[in-house]
Short mmCIF file of C-alpha atoms and ligand atoms in Angstrom, two decimals:
data_model
loop_
_atom_site.label_atom_id
_atom_site.label_comp_id
_atom_site.label_asym_id
_atom_site.label_seq_id
_atom_site.Cartn_x
_atom_site.Cartn_y
_atom_site.Cartn_z
CA MET A 743 111.09 213.03 143.00
CA HIS A 744 108.77 210.93 141.11
CA THR A 745 109.70 207.44 141.91
CA SER A 746 107.72 206.06 138.80
CA GLU A 747 109.48 208.11 136.22
CA HIS A 748 112.72 205.97 136.86
CA THR A 749 114.22 203.12 135.24
CA GLY A 750 117.63 203.04 136.36
CA PRO A 751 119.18 200.32 138.92
CA LEU A 752 117.90 201.54 141.92
CA SER A 753 114.21 202.09 140.94
CA GLY A 754 111.76 200.15 143.01
CA ARG A 755 114.75 198.95 145.36
CA LEU A 756 114.31 198.88 148.89
CA ALA A 757 117.15 200.70 150.49
CA VAL A 758 117.74 201.15 153.99
CA VAL A 759 119.53 204.34 155.41
CA THR A 760 121.05 204.68 158.96
CA GLY A 761 121.45 207.84 160.23
CA ALA A 762 118.67 209.18 157.99
CA GLY A 763 117.15 211.79 160.45
CA ARG A 764 119.45 214.60 159.20
CA GLY A 765 123.11 215.50 157.85
CA ILE A 766 124.32 213.13 155.42
CA GLY A 767 121.89 210.13 156.19
CA ARG A 768 118.89 212.30 154.85
CA ALA A 769 120.64 213.68 152.00
CA VAL A 770 121.12 210.13 150.74
CA THR A 771 117.30 209.11 151.25
CA LEU A 772 116.60 212.30 149.04
CA GLU A 773 119.36 211.33 146.61
CA LEU A 774 117.89 207.43 146.51
CA ALA A 775 114.35 208.55 146.47
CA ARG A 776 115.23 210.56 143.37
CA SER A 777 116.67 207.55 141.36
CA GLY A 778 113.41 205.30 142.26
CA ALA A 779 114.35 203.35 145.48
CA ARG A 780 111.65 202.95 148.23
CA LEU A 781 113.49 203.93 151.74
CA ALA A 782 113.77 202.37 155.18
CA LEU A 783 114.50 205.30 157.72
CA VAL A 784 116.76 204.20 160.75
CA ALA A 785 117.97 206.84 163.63
CA ARG A 786 117.11 207.11 167.20
CA SER A 787 115.44 210.57 167.11
CA ALA A 788 111.77 209.76 165.98
CA GLY A 789 110.82 213.31 165.11
CA GLU A 790 113.65 214.15 162.62
CA LEU A 791 112.65 210.09 161.03
CA THR A 792 109.20 211.31 161.03
CA ALA A 793 110.32 214.65 159.20
CA VAL A 794 112.29 213.24 156.35
CA ARG A 795 109.79 210.49 155.92
CA ASP A 796 107.09 213.41 155.21
CA GLU A 797 109.75 215.06 153.04
CA LEU A 798 110.03 212.16 151.04
CA THR A 799 106.20 211.29 150.97
CA ALA A 800 105.24 214.50 149.73
CA ALA A 801 107.44 214.29 146.90
CA GLY A 802 106.20 211.09 145.59
CA ALA A 803 108.44 208.49 147.30
CA SER A 804 107.60 205.85 149.80
CA ALA A 805 109.13 206.03 153.12
CA ALA A 806 108.86 204.16 156.09
CA ALA A 807 110.73 205.37 159.42
CA TYR A 808 112.05 202.57 161.63
CA PRO A 809 113.08 204.55 165.17
CA THR A 810 116.01 202.25 166.78
CA ASP A 811 118.82 202.83 168.84
CA LEU A 812 121.76 200.98 167.16
CA ALA A 813 123.58 200.63 170.24
CA GLU A 814 121.09 198.49 171.23
CA LEU A 815 122.57 195.10 169.35
CA PRO A 816 119.33 192.80 170.19
CA ALA A 817 116.97 195.38 168.51
CA VAL A 818 118.98 195.69 165.45
CA ALA A 819 119.07 192.07 164.69
CA ASP A 820 115.34 192.19 165.11
CA LEU A 821 115.26 195.74 162.86
CA GLY A 822 116.57 193.84 159.97
CA ALA A 823 113.58 190.79 159.92
CA ARG A 824 110.83 193.82 161.09
CA ILE A 825 111.81 195.60 157.58
CA GLU A 826 111.81 192.88 155.39
CA ARG A 827 108.68 191.42 156.95
CA ASP A 828 106.74 194.92 156.57
CA LEU A 829 108.29 196.10 153.39
CA GLY A 830 110.17 193.28 151.37
CA PRO A 831 113.75 192.13 150.63
CA VAL A 832 116.19 194.74 151.28
CA GLY A 833 118.46 195.64 147.98
CA VAL A 834 120.38 198.43 149.50
CA LEU A 835 122.02 199.22 152.61
CA ILE A 836 123.78 202.43 153.24
CA ASN A 837 125.26 202.10 157.11
CA ASN A 838 125.75 205.95 157.49
CA ALA A 839 124.77 206.45 161.35
CA GLY A 840 127.89 207.16 163.23
CA VAL A 841 129.30 208.71 166.48
CA VAL A 842 132.26 210.44 166.86
CA GLY A 843 132.73 211.04 170.29
CA PRO A 844 134.31 210.55 172.93
CA ILE A 845 136.66 212.51 172.17
CA GLY A 846 139.65 213.56 174.43
CA PRO A 847 142.84 212.24 176.16
CA THR A 848 142.96 208.56 175.89
CA GLU A 849 143.44 208.00 179.63
CA GLN A 850 140.06 209.50 180.45
CA LEU A 851 138.28 207.01 178.27
CA THR A 852 135.21 204.43 179.99
CA ALA A 853 134.59 201.43 178.81
CA ALA A 854 130.98 202.19 178.30
CA ASP A 855 131.86 204.95 175.93
CA VAL A 856 134.57 202.67 173.82
CA ASP A 857 131.51 200.06 173.81
CA ARG A 858 128.92 202.39 172.64
CA SER A 859 131.09 203.98 169.86
CA TYR A 860 132.15 200.43 168.69
CA ARG A 861 128.45 199.39 168.58
CA VAL A 862 127.01 202.19 166.50
CA ASN A 863 130.03 202.59 164.12
CA ALA A 864 131.09 199.02 163.83
CA ILE A 865 128.73 196.38 165.13
CA ALA A 866 125.58 197.41 164.01
CA PRO A 867 126.14 197.99 160.40
CA MET A 868 127.97 194.27 160.73
CA LEU A 869 124.51 192.88 161.93
CA LEU A 870 122.39 194.66 159.19
CA ALA A 871 124.65 193.65 156.73
CA ALA A 872 124.25 189.79 157.70
CA ALA A 873 120.72 190.32 158.19
CA PHE A 874 119.82 191.31 155.03
CA LEU A 875 122.41 189.18 152.94
CA ALA A 876 120.08 186.05 152.26
CA SER A 877 117.76 188.39 150.67
CA MET A 878 120.44 190.19 148.44
CA ARG A 879 122.10 186.86 147.97
CA ALA A 880 118.91 185.20 146.41
CA ALA A 881 118.10 188.39 144.05
CA GLY A 882 121.46 188.07 142.62
CA TRP A 883 122.16 191.98 143.22
CA GLY A 884 122.75 193.68 146.20
CA ARG A 885 124.70 197.19 147.58
CA ILE A 886 126.28 197.79 151.09
CA VAL A 887 127.81 200.95 151.42
CA ASN A 888 129.54 201.52 155.12
CA VAL A 889 129.91 205.16 155.69
CA SER A 890 133.73 206.05 157.10
CA THR A 891 135.90 208.63 157.58
CA GLY A 892 139.04 209.64 155.73
CA VAL A 893 141.16 209.85 159.16
CA VAL A 894 141.30 206.36 158.70
CA ALA A 895 143.72 206.82 155.82
CA ARG A 896 145.79 208.86 158.23
CA PRO A 897 145.18 207.91 161.82
CA ALA A 898 147.75 210.50 163.66
CA ALA A 899 145.58 213.18 161.94
CA MET A 900 142.66 213.21 164.59
CA LEU A 901 144.72 213.34 167.58
CA ARG A 902 142.05 212.93 170.87
CA GLY A 903 139.65 210.83 168.73
CA ASN A 904 141.24 207.69 168.99
CA THR A 905 137.85 205.45 169.82
CA TYR A 906 136.39 206.94 166.51
CA VAL A 907 139.19 206.20 164.36
CA ALA A 908 139.72 202.89 165.69
CA ALA A 909 135.92 201.95 165.25
CA LYS A 910 135.78 203.14 161.90
CA SER A 911 138.82 201.18 161.09
CA ALA A 912 137.35 198.12 161.96
CA LEU A 913 134.31 199.01 160.09
CA GLU A 914 136.46 199.47 156.87
CA ALA A 915 137.90 196.18 157.52
CA HIS A 916 134.71 194.33 157.86
CA SER A 917 133.57 195.91 154.17
CA LEU A 918 136.60 194.94 152.62
CA ASN A 919 136.58 191.31 153.66
CA LEU A 920 132.90 190.87 153.11
CA ALA A 921 133.49 192.36 149.54
CA ALA A 922 135.80 189.24 148.96
CA GLU A 923 133.70 186.76 150.52
CA LEU A 924 130.67 188.01 148.49
CA ALA A 925 132.65 187.94 145.39
CA GLY A 926 131.05 186.94 142.35
CA THR A 927 127.16 187.19 143.74
CA GLY A 928 126.19 190.48 142.79
CA VAL A 929 126.37 191.88 145.92
CA THR A 930 128.93 194.65 146.26
CA VAL A 931 130.24 196.40 149.34
CA ASN A 932 132.22 199.46 149.79
CA VAL A 933 133.73 201.81 152.11
CA TYR A 934 132.19 205.94 151.51
CA ARG A 935 134.61 208.48 153.07
CA PRO A 936 132.38 211.69 152.62
CA GLY A 937 134.42 214.05 153.03
CA ARG A 938 134.37 217.14 155.80
CA VAL A 939 130.43 217.74 155.57
CA ASP A 940 128.37 220.64 157.28
CA THR A 941 126.39 218.52 159.96
CA ALA A 942 125.54 218.55 163.41
CA MET A 943 128.51 216.11 164.05
CA GLN A 944 130.84 218.67 162.94
CA GLY A 945 128.59 221.06 164.92
CA TRP A 946 129.15 219.10 168.40
CA ILE A 947 132.86 219.27 167.98
CA ARG A 948 132.91 222.64 168.16
CA GLU A 949 130.78 222.91 171.25
CA GLN A 950 133.33 220.97 173.23
CA ASP A 951 135.76 222.41 175.91
CA PRO A 952 139.17 223.19 174.07
CA GLU A 953 141.15 222.59 177.00
CA SER A 954 139.37 219.55 178.15
CA VAL A 955 139.65 217.85 174.74
CA GLY A 956 143.02 219.05 174.04
CA GLY A 957 145.03 218.03 171.02
CA GLY A 958 144.03 221.29 169.24
CA LEU A 959 141.25 218.92 167.86
CA VAL A 960 138.21 221.35 168.81
CA GLU A 961 140.03 224.62 167.27
CA ARG A 962 141.24 222.58 164.01
CA PHE A 963 137.39 222.00 163.19
CA ALA A 964 136.55 225.20 164.06
CA GLU A 965 139.23 226.88 161.56
CA SER A 966 138.06 224.22 159.10
CA TYR A 967 134.16 225.84 159.39
CA ARG A 968 135.36 229.39 159.85
CA SER A 969 137.31 228.58 156.46
CA GLY A 970 134.52 228.09 154.65
CA GLU A 971 136.01 224.23 153.53
CA LEU A 972 133.08 222.37 154.71
CA ILE A 973 131.19 220.83 151.73
CA SER A 974 127.32 220.39 152.11
CA PRO A 975 125.65 217.18 152.99
CA ALA A 976 123.68 217.25 149.54
CA HIS A 977 127.13 217.28 147.53
CA SER A 978 128.56 214.19 149.46
CA ALA A 979 125.06 212.39 149.17
CA ARG A 980 125.21 212.76 145.18
CA VAL A 981 128.58 211.23 144.94
CA LEU A 982 127.84 208.54 147.42
CA VAL A 983 124.50 207.34 145.36
CA SER A 984 126.04 208.07 141.82
CA GLY A 985 128.29 205.12 142.92
CA LEU A 986 125.62 202.39 143.27
CA GLY A 987 124.84 201.42 139.71
CA GLY A 988 128.19 200.27 139.25
CA THR A 989 129.79 196.55 139.71
CA ASP A 990 132.87 197.71 141.88
CA THR A 991 133.29 196.01 145.20
CA GLY A 992 135.78 195.87 147.66
CA ARG A 993 136.76 200.08 147.28
CA ILE A 994 137.28 202.61 149.27
CA ARG A 995 135.71 205.90 147.63
CA ASP A 996 136.35 209.14 148.85
CA VAL A 997 134.04 212.24 147.95
CA ALA A 998 137.35 214.01 146.43
CA ASP A 999 137.47 210.61 143.92
CA ALA A 1000 134.62 211.98 142.13
CA GLY A 1001 136.53 215.23 141.12
N1 NAP B 1022 130.18 215.65 158.81
C1 NAP B 1022 131.57 215.39 158.70
O1 NAP B 1022 132.23 215.98 158.48
C2 NAP B 1022 131.88 213.63 158.31
C3 NAP B 1022 133.31 213.47 158.11
C4 NAP B 1022 133.56 211.84 158.15
C5 NAP B 1022 132.80 210.89 157.93
N2 NAP B 1022 131.69 211.37 158.82
C6 NAP B 1022 130.16 210.32 159.17
O2 NAP B 1022 129.17 210.04 158.49
C7 NAP B 1022 128.39 209.78 159.22
C8 NAP B 1022 127.10 210.70 158.97
O3 NAP B 1022 127.40 211.79 159.96
P1 NAP B 1022 127.01 213.27 159.86
O4 NAP B 1022 127.96 214.08 159.72
O5 NAP B 1022 125.98 213.28 159.12
O6 NAP B 1022 126.34 213.34 161.29
P2 NAP B 1022 124.93 213.95 162.06
O7 NAP B 1022 124.46 214.77 161.66
O8 NAP B 1022 125.50 213.67 163.16
O9 NAP B 1022 124.26 212.55 161.71
C9 NAP B 1022 124.28 211.48 162.64
C10 NAP B 1022 122.95 210.28 162.24
O10 NAP B 1022 123.32 208.58 162.84
C11 NAP B 1022 122.48 208.75 163.60
N3 NAP B 1022 122.57 208.20 165.04
C12 NAP B 1022 123.77 208.33 166.07
N4 NAP B 1022 123.58 207.41 166.81
C13 NAP B 1022 122.60 206.32 166.78
C14 NAP B 1022 122.34 205.53 167.41
N5 NAP B 1022 122.83 204.97 168.52
N6 NAP B 1022 121.33 204.61 166.70
C15 NAP B 1022 120.82 204.86 165.46
N7 NAP B 1022 121.03 206.27 164.66
C16 NAP B 1022 122.31 207.00 165.46
C17 NAP B 1022 121.80 209.94 164.41
O11 NAP B 1022 120.20 209.80 164.73
P3 NAP B 1022 120.06 210.23 166.31
O12 NAP B 1022 120.81 210.63 167.09
O13 NAP B 1022 118.59 210.70 165.88
O14 NAP B 1022 120.30 208.62 166.88
C18 NAP B 1022 121.76 210.98 162.98
O15 NAP B 1022 120.82 210.79 162.04
C19 NAP B 1022 128.96 209.02 160.26
O16 NAP B 1022 128.89 208.05 160.02
C20 NAP B 1022 129.85 210.13 160.51
O17 NAP B 1022 130.69 209.10 161.40
C21 NAP B 1022 131.14 212.38 158.91
#
């Protein structure tokens, strides 16, 4: 992972990756560093971010950690400005951080849970895009990828995951609208559906009480794990990053599309 050896479209670009401390986000940072990008890492867990930063810098990449709770929207607006002040113009934004909860019967939803899900899954990605658009437009080049989920294509398939499906659908609509707004600017906006990936998020669902969640959701995720169908974060990250060199915009790309 020697950044100086790279001459591709990502070489030397500053990439912001949210949810970079583990799972798909961590794997995306490793893949971006292999392409010569510099990294700004965002998540709440400072310890996880520090570990990823150290892994990247030990491999010769440039990386800085920005521990932030993306549900705190004023902090999100500040974060964008702080990263550009510290590190320069951002060229790549990977909005990967997400939360799957609350899961369970919809009549048990609380305002606080729904609000938090929308903030992390939809509003923070919109605000981060807004924060970096001026730099991307000025450079005539930018790449925004919003990590969604395949269940948006079939919302009824994730019974008891109403908030997650709804918030990720909002994220996808935002992405396609923004892509149209930015047509011809050199800034692309795409959605990425990462597949079923073996991460802490999947583990969290399997740990929930099947009876109180209901709808067979926990059992289906447990079966999917047992059957060995989950893919690795590295696999999904490779497909995401391989799409960043192109000029497609306003697309919804699924990991399975990579063949
Ligand atoms: N795994 C799958 O099968 C799957 C399938 C479809 C879509 N996805 C999507 O893929 C993305 C990555 O998921 P994953 O499976 O890699 O999950 P994960 O292992 O749970 O990682 C989620 C990342 O998001 C960060 N995050 C969560 N809440 C945050 C907050 N309030 N502020 C800042 N960062 C926050 C987490 O860090 P902290 O907790 O430290 O903040 C963590 O780094 C998510 O958007 C998810 O919806 C995953």
